[in-house]
XYZ file of C-alpha atoms in Angstrom:
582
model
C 43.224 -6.482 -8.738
C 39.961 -4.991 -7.597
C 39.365 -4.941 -4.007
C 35.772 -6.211 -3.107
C 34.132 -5.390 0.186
C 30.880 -5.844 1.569
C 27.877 -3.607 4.100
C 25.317 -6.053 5.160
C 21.987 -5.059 5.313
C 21.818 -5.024 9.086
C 24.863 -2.176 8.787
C 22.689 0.025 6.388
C 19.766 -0.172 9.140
C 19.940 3.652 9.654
C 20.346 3.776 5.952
C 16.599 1.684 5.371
C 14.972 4.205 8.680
C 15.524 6.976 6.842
C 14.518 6.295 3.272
C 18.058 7.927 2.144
C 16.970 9.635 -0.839
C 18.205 12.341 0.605
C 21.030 11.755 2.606
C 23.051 10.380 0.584
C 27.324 11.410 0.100
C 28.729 13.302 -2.801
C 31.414 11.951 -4.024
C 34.569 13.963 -5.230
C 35.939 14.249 -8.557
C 39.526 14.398 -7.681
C 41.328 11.412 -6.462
C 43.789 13.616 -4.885
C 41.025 15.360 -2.644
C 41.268 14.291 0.957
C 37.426 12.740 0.728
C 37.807 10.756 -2.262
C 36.979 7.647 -2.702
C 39.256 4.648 -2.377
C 39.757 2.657 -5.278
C 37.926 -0.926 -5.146
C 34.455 -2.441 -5.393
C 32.331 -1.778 -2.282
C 29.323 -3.392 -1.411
C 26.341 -2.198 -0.147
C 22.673 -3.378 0.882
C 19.185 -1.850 1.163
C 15.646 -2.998 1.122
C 13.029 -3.121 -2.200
C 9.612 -3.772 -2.003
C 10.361 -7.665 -2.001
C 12.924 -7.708 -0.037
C 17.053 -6.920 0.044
C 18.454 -5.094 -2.904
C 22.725 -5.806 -3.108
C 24.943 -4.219 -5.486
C 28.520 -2.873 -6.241
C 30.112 0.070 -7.114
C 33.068 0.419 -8.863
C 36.015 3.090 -7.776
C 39.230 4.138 -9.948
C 41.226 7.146 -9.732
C 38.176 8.303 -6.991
C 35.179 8.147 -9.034
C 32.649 5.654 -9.250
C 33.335 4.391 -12.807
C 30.627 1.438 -12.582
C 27.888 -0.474 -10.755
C 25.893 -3.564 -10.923
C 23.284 -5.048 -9.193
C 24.587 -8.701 -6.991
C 20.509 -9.499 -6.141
C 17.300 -8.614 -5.674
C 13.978 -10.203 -5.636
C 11.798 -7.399 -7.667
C 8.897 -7.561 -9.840
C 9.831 -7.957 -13.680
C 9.165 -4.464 -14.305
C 11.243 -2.962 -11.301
C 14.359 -5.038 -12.363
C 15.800 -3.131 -14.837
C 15.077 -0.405 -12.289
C 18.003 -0.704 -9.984
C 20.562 -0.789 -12.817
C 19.257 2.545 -13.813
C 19.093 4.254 -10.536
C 23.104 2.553 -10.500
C 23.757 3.900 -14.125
C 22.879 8.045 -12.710
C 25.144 7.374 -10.032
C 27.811 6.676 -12.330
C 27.177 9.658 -14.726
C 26.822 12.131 -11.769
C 29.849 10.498 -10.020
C 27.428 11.307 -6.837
C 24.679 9.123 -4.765
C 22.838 12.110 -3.386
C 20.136 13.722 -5.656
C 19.235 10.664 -7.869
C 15.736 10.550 -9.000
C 13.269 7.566 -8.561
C 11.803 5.710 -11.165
C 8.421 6.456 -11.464
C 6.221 3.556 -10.426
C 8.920 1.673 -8.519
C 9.837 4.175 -5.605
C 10.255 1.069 -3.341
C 13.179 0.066 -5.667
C 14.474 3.018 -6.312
C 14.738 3.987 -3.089
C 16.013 0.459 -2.110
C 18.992 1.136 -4.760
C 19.729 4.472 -3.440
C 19.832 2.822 0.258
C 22.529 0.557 -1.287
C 24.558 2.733 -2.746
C 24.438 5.147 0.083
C 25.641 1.986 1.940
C 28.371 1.097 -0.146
C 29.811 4.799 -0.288
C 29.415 4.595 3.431
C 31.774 1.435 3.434
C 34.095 2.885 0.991
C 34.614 6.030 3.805
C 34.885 4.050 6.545
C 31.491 5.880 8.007
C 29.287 3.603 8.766
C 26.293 4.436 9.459
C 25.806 6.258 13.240
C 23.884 3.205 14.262
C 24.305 -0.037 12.854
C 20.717 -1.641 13.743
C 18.893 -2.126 16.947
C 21.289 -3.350 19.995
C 19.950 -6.929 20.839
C 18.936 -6.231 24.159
C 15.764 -6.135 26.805
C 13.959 -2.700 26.953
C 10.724 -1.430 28.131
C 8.802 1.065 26.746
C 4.947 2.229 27.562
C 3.207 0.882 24.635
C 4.890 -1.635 21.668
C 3.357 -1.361 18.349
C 3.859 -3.987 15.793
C 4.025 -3.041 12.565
C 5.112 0.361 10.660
C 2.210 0.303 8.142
C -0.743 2.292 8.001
C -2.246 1.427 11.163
C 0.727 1.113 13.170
C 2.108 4.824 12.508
C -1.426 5.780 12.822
C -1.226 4.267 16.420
C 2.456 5.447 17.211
C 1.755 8.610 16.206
C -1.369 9.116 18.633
C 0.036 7.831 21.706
C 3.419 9.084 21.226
C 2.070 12.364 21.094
C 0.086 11.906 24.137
C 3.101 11.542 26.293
C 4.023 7.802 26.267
C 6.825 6.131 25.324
C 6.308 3.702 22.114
C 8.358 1.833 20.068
C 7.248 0.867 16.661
C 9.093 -3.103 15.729
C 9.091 -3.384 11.502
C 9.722 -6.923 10.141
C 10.320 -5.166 6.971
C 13.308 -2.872 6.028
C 11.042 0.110 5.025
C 8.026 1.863 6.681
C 4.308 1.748 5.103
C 3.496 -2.266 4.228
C 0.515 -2.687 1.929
C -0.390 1.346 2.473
C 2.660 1.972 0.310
C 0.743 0.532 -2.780
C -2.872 2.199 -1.941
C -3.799 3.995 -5.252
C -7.459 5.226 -4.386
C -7.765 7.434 -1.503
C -9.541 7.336 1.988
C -13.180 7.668 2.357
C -14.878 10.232 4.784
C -18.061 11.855 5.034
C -19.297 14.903 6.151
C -15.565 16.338 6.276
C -14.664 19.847 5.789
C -12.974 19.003 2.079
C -16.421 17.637 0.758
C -18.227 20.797 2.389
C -15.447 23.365 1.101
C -15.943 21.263 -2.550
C -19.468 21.673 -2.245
C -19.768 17.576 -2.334
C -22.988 16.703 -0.342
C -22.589 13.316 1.557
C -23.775 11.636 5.230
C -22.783 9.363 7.418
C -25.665 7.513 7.078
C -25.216 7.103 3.381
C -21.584 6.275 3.667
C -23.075 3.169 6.302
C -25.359 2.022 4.208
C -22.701 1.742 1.225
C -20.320 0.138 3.200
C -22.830 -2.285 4.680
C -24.590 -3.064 1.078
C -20.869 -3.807 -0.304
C -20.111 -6.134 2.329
C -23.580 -7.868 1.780
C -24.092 -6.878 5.078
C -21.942 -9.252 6.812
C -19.647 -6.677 8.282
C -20.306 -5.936 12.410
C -22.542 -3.027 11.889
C -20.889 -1.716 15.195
C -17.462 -1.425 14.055
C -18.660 0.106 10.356
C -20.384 2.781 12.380
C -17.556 3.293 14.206
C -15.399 3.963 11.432
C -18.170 6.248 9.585
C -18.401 8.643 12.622
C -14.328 9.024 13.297
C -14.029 9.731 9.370
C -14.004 13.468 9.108
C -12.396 13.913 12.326
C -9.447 11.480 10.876
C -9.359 13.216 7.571
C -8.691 16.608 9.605
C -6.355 14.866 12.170
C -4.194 13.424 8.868
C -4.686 17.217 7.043
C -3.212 18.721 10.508
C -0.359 16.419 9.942
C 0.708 17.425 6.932
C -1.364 15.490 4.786
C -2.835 16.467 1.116
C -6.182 14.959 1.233
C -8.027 18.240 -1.097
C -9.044 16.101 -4.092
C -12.398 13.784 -2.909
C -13.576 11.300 -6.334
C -15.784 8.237 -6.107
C -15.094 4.504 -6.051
C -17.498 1.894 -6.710
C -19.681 1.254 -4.805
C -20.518 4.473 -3.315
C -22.649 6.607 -3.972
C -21.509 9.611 -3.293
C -17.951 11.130 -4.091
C -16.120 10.642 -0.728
C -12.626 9.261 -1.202
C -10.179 11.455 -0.174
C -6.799 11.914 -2.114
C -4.180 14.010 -2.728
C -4.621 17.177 -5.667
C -5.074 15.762 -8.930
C -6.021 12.313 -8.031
C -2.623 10.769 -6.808
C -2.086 8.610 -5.375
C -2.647 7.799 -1.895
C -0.404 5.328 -0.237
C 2.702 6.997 -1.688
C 2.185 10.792 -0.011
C 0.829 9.543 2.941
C 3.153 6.875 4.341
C 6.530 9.666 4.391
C 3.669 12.057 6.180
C 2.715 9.647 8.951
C 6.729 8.413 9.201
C 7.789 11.884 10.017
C 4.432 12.374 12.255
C 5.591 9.392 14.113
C 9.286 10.365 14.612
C 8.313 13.918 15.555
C 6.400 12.527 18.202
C 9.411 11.062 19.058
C 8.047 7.583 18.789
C 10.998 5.089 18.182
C 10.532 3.014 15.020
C 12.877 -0.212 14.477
C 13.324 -1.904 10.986
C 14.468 -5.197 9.659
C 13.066 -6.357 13.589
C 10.661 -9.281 13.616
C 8.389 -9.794 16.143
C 8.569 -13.813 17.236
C 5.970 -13.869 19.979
C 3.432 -11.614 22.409
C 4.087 -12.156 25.910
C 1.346 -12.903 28.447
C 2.090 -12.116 32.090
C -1.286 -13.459 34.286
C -3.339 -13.019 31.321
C -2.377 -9.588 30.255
C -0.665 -8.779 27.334
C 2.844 -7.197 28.402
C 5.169 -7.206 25.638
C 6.987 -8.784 22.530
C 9.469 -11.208 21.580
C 12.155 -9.719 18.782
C 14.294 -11.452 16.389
C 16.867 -8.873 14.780
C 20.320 -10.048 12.371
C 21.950 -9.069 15.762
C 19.963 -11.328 17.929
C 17.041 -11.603 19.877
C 15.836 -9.308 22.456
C 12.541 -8.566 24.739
C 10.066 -5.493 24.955
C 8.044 -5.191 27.673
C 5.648 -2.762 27.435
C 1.894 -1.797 29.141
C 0.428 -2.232 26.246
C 0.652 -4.043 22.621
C -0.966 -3.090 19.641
C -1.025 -5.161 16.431
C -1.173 -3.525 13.210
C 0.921 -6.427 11.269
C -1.529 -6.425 7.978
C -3.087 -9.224 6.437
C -1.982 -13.076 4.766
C -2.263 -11.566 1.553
C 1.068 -12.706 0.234
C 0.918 -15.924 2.272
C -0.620 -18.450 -0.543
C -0.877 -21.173 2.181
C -3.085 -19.367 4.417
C -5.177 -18.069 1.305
C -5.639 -21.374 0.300
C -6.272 -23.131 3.696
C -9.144 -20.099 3.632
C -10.661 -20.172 0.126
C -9.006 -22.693 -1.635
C -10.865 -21.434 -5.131
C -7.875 -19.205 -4.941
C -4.838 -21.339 -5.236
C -3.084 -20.090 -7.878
C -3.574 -16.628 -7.787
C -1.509 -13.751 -7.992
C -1.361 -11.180 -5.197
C -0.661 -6.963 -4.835
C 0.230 -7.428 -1.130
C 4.080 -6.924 -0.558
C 6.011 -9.971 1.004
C 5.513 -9.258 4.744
C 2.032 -9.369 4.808
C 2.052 -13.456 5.830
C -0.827 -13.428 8.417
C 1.897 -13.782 11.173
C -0.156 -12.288 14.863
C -2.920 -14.615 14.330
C -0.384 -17.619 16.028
C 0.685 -15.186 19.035
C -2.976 -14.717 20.715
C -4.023 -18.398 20.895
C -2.959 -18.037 24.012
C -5.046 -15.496 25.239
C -7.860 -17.617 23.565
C -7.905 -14.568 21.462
C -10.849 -14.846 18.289
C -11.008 -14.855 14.591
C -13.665 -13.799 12.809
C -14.638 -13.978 9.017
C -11.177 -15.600 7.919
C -12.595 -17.173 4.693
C -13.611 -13.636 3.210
C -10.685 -12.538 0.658
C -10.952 -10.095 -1.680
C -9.330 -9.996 -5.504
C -9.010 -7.171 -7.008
C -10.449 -6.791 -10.442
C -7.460 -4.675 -11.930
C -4.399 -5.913 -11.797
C -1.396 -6.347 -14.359
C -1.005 -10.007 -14.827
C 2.064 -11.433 -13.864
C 3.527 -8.423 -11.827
C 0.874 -8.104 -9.613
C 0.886 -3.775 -10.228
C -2.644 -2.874 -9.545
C -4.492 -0.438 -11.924
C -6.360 1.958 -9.355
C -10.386 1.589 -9.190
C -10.103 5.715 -10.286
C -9.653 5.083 -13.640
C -13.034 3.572 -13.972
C -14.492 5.983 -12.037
C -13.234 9.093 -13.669
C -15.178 7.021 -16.626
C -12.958 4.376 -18.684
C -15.033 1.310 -19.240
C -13.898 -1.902 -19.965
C -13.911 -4.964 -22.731
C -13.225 -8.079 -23.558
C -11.020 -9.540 -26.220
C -14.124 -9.316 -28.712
C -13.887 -5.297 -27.945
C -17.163 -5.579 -26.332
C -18.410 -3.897 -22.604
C -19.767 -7.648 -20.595
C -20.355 -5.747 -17.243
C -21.078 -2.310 -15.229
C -17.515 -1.235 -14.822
C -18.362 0.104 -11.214
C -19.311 -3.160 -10.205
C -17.834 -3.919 -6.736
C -14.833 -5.648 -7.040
C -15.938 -8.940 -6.074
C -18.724 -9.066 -9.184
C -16.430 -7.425 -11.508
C -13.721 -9.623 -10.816
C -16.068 -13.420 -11.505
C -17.280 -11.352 -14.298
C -13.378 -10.532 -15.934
C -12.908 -14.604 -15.000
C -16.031 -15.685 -16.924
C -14.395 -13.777 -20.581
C -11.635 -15.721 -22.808
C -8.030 -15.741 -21.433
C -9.540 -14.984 -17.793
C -8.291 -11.167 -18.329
C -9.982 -7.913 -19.740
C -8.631 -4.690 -20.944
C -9.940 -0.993 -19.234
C -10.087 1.134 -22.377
C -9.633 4.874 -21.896
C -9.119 8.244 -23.621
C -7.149 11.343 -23.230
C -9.644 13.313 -21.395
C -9.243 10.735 -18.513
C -5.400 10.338 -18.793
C -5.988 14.170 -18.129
C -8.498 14.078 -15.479
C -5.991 11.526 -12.999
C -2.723 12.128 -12.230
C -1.948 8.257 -11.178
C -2.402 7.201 -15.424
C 1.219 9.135 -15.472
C 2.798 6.544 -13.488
C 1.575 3.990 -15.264
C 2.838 5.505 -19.010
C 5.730 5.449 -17.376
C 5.792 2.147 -16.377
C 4.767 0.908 -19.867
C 1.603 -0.488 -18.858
C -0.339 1.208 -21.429
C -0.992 0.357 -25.251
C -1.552 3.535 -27.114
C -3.695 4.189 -30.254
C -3.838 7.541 -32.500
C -7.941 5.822 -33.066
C -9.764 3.183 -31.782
C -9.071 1.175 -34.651
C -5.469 1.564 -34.117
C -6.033 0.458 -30.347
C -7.732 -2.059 -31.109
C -5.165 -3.350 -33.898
C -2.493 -3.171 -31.476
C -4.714 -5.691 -29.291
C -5.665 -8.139 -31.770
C -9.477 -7.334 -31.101
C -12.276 -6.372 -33.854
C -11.783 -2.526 -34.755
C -15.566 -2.370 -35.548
C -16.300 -4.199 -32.452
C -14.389 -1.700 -30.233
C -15.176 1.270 -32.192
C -19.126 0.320 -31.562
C -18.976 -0.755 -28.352
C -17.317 3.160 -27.674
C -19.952 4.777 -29.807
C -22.801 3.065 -27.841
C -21.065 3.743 -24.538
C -21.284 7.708 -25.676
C -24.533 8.168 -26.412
C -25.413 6.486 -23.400
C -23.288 8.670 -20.952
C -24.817 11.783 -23.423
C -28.342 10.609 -22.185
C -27.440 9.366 -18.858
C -29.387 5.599 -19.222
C -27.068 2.520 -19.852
C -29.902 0.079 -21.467
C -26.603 -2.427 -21.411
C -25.256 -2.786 -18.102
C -26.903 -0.084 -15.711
C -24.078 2.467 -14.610
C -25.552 4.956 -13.645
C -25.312 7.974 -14.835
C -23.161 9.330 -11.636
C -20.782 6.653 -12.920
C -19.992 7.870 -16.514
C -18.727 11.561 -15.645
C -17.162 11.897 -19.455
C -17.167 9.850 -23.197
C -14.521 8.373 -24.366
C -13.958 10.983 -27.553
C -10.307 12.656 -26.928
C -7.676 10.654 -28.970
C -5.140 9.316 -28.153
C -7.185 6.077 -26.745
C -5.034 3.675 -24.242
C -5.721 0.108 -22.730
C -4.813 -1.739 -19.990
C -4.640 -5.684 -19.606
C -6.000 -6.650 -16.264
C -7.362 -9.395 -14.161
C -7.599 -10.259 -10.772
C -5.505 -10.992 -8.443
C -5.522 -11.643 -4.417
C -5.860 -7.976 -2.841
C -7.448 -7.778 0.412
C -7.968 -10.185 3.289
C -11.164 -9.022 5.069
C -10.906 -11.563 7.990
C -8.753 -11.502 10.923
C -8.512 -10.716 14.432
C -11.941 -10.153 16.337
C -11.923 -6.417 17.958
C -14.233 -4.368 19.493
C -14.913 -0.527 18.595
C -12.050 0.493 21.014
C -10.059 -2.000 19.157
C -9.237 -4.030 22.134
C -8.555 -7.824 20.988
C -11.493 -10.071 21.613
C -11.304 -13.604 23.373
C -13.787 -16.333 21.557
C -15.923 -15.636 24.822
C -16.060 -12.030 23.921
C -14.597 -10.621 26.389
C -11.823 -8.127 26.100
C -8.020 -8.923 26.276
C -6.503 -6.857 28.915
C -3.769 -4.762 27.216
C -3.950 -6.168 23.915
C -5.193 -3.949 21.113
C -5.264 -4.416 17.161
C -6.218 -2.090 14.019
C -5.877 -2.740 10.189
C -6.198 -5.409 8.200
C -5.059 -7.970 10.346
C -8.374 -7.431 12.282
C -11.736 -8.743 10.702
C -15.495 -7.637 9.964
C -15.197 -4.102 9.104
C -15.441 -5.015 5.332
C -17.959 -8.240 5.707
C -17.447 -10.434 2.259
C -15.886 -7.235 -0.318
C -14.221 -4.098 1.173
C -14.980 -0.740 -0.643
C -12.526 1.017 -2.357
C -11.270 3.697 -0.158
C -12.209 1.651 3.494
C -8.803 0.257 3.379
C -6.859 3.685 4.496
C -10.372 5.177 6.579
C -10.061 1.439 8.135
C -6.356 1.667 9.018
C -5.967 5.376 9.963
C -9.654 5.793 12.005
C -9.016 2.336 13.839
C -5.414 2.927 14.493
C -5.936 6.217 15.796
C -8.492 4.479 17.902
C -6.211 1.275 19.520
C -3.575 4.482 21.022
C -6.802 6.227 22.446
C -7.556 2.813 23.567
C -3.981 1.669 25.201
C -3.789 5.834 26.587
C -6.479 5.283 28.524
C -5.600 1.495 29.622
C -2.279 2.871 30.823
C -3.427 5.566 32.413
C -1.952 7.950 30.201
């Protein structure tokens, strides 16, 4: 009979810290070799992008002869995409080495965790630390949350001398930034300079306060204009690839920042600002929720934690909050903007709106809580976004009549009502080779097989169900008017239509839009100290990201999200440094 036994997800903790792609255990061929494996079926446990992945591996004679996945909460596309990071384990008889499925790292990398975890059990080598010990520490300054913002903090004041310690609700590092396609904008940086790319600050204002209809705090928008080259070379310094600059809509000129080729963002720069925060010997704890901020005479002074292995207390100097948005908390969104009940989202699970309950007691503010983004580009039903790049390296898109209805680099809020005002409430972004080509993220989603493919437009447009002279017409037209640089139709500009669409193969993408980006949230100054409703600022409370509000007024920018997160994080450890003393 096989024996079955089982690592729980809070005994794969080190497992989840260290994204074990690479650290995984080889596994012997011989079952007479000291190391092999015991026969059985161990279990093991690691975290997806939606939450725990569990599976089993099967052992005879030493070798893993089978695996299957117990549960998971995945999107329908990443599903199948466990079994067949299992199914190389089996062929190579191994768990170190395997290779991620392109478009799902988050579960791929959740899989490998398991497995690595279910070897582990199998050896009787668990992990060197199990999770976090349940007990009261102290540390100089707390950071909640291990996205964008927070490593962005930790990273800072870590390597300014203090002591931090970063508490993750999530099993994995990087939140929302994780699934940031377009880049971060800048201007006036040393890439655009050494690209020849002419850009000012002043310009990049103005765009950001024109797509927020002016309803951002022009304050904190400055703010983040100024600190954007210096953040661009603080990230570069750190190891980041941030060489390739494009444009999103809305701006007007080419200023988001990305790595070579146009990849994307989210995915190279979370593993850069992980190990930036762990050289800096900042302490980063997973699969830990924070419960509560405590308040000692008015000051904030450290968090409540609730871990599988109990709860415990922080105190610390300072606190900075860099939990995300309420993206993925319908409730909220509704409570907010209730024209959105039933919408999808891109945010991952953990981004529930959770701080905006622990500084009530401080009388801390909200601001702008009603303004929530969709995004205009997103596969329905899985909630995988389609990256605002592809329009603007020049694919246009149609309805199901094959015909353009709006200027593609529309901000997101006017292009999404306009994708809701066509028949079926969804669109398709038609493209050609050249741009496949010309952006390195269209590769992930081939792979994903997100994209209908047609030798001719008539065969594209076939495979949709949509007129073939309709398309083919509506493509013609669009030519001739990037050829003479005037769209009579819709009025891109002629900035915005860098190529035609005249290399077969042609490709489409279903879209529509879904909830992306909450622009509301906590009220901050521009040293990102927490603001009571009086104004005044919250002695040693600090907050950066998208849980704060009013950078982005009523529609954030492509490309603000990461200059938001990184500039303003960067900015709340400068910030809690100099509250400290440090």
């Amino acid at each position: 009979m096989t024996r079955k036994h089982t690592l729980t997800a809070a005994a794969v903790f080190l497992v989840a810290a260290a994204v074990a792609i690479a650290v995984g255990t080889n596994v012997t061929k011989s079952a007479g070799r000291k190391n092999a494996l015991p026969d059985g079926e161990w279990q093991g446990t690691g975290q997806g992008r939606n939450g725990p992945i569990s599976l089993a591996i099967t052992v005879q004679n030493g070798r893993i002869t089978g695996g299957h996945v117990i549960s998971e909460d995945e999107t329908d596309f990443a599903k199948p995409v466990a079994q067949a990071v299992i199914d190389q384990a089996v062929k190579r008889n191994s768990v170190t080495g395997l290779d991620a499925v392109s478009g799902a790292t988050m579960t791929s990398k959740g899989t490998m965790e398991a497995l690595v975890a279910a070897v582990a059990l199998a050896r009787g080598e668990l992990p060197a630390t199990t999770g976090t010990v349940a007990q009261d520490s102290s540390c100089d300054i707390v950071v909640i949350g291990a996205g964008g913002a927070g490593l962005s903090a930790a990273t800072e004041a870590a390597s300014h001398g203090a002591s931090v310690i970063v508490v993750e609700k999530m099993g994995i590092a990087g939140g929302n930034t994780n699934y940031a396609t377009g880049g971060l904008n800048a201007s006036e940086t040393s890439v655009q300079k050494k690209l020849g790319i002419e850009d000012t600050n002043e310009q990049y204002y103005a765009d950001t306060m024109k797509g927020g209809y002016n309803l951002n705090d022009p304050a904190l928008v400055r703010k983040m204009v100024e600190e954007s080259a210096a953040t661009v070379d603080w990230l570069m310094s750190l190891g980041a690839d941030l060489s390739d600059v494009g444009k999103m809509a809305g701006s007007t000129n080419k200023r988001t920042h990305r790595p070579q080729g146009g990849a994307a963002i989210g995915a190279h720069l979370v593993p850069v600002l992980v190990k930036a925060t762990e050289n800096a010997s900042a302490e980063i704890r997973y699969n830990s929720k924070v419960t509560d901020i405590i308040e000692e005479n008015g000051k904030a002074a450290g968090v409540k934690v609730s871990s599988s292995n109990g709860d415990y207390v922080i105190k610390a100097k300072a606190v900075i909050i860099a939990t995300g948005g309420f993206g993925a908390n319908p409730d909220m969104i509704v409570t907010y903007q209730p024209s959105l009940k039933g919408f999808g989202t891109t945010n991952h699970r953990g981004a529930t709106g959770d701080a905006f309950a622990w500084i009530a007691k401080f009388d801390g503010a909200l601001t702008q809580m009603e303004q929530i983004q969709t995004h205009p580009t997103v596969v329905p039903g899985n909630g995988l976004m389609i990256t605002e790049a592809v329009r603007g390296n020049g694919a246009i898109m149609v309805n199901r009549g094959g015909r353009r209805f709006n200027n593609e680099m529309a901000t997101r809020d006017v292009m999404s009502n306009a994708i809701l005002e066509q028949e079926g409430k969804t669109a398709y972004l038609v493209f050609d080779q050249g741009i496949r080509e010309s952006l390195k993220a269209i590769e992930g989603y081939a792979k994903q097989g997100l994209l209908t493919e047609g030798a001719s437009l008539a065969e594209l447009a076939s495979k949709l169900g949509m007129p073939s002279g309709a398309l083919e017409e509506t493509v013609a037209n669009y030519n001739a008017y990037q050829s003479s640089g005037t769209d009579p139709d819709f009025s891109r500009p002629a900035g915005d239509m860098p190529r035609g669409l005249v290399k077969a193969p042609y490709y489409a993408v279903e879209v529509g839009p879904a909830v992306h980006h909450t622009m509301g949230g906590i009220k901050i100054n521009t040293n990102a100290e927490v603001l009571t409703k009086e104004g005044n600022a919250i002695p040693g409370l600090f907050a950066a990201g998208e849980v704060t509000g009013g950078i982005h007024g009523s529609n954030r920018l492509g490309g603000n999200a990461v200059a938001d997160i990184c500039v303003y994080g960067k900015i709340a450890a400068d910030s809690a440094l100099a509250y400290i003393g440090k």
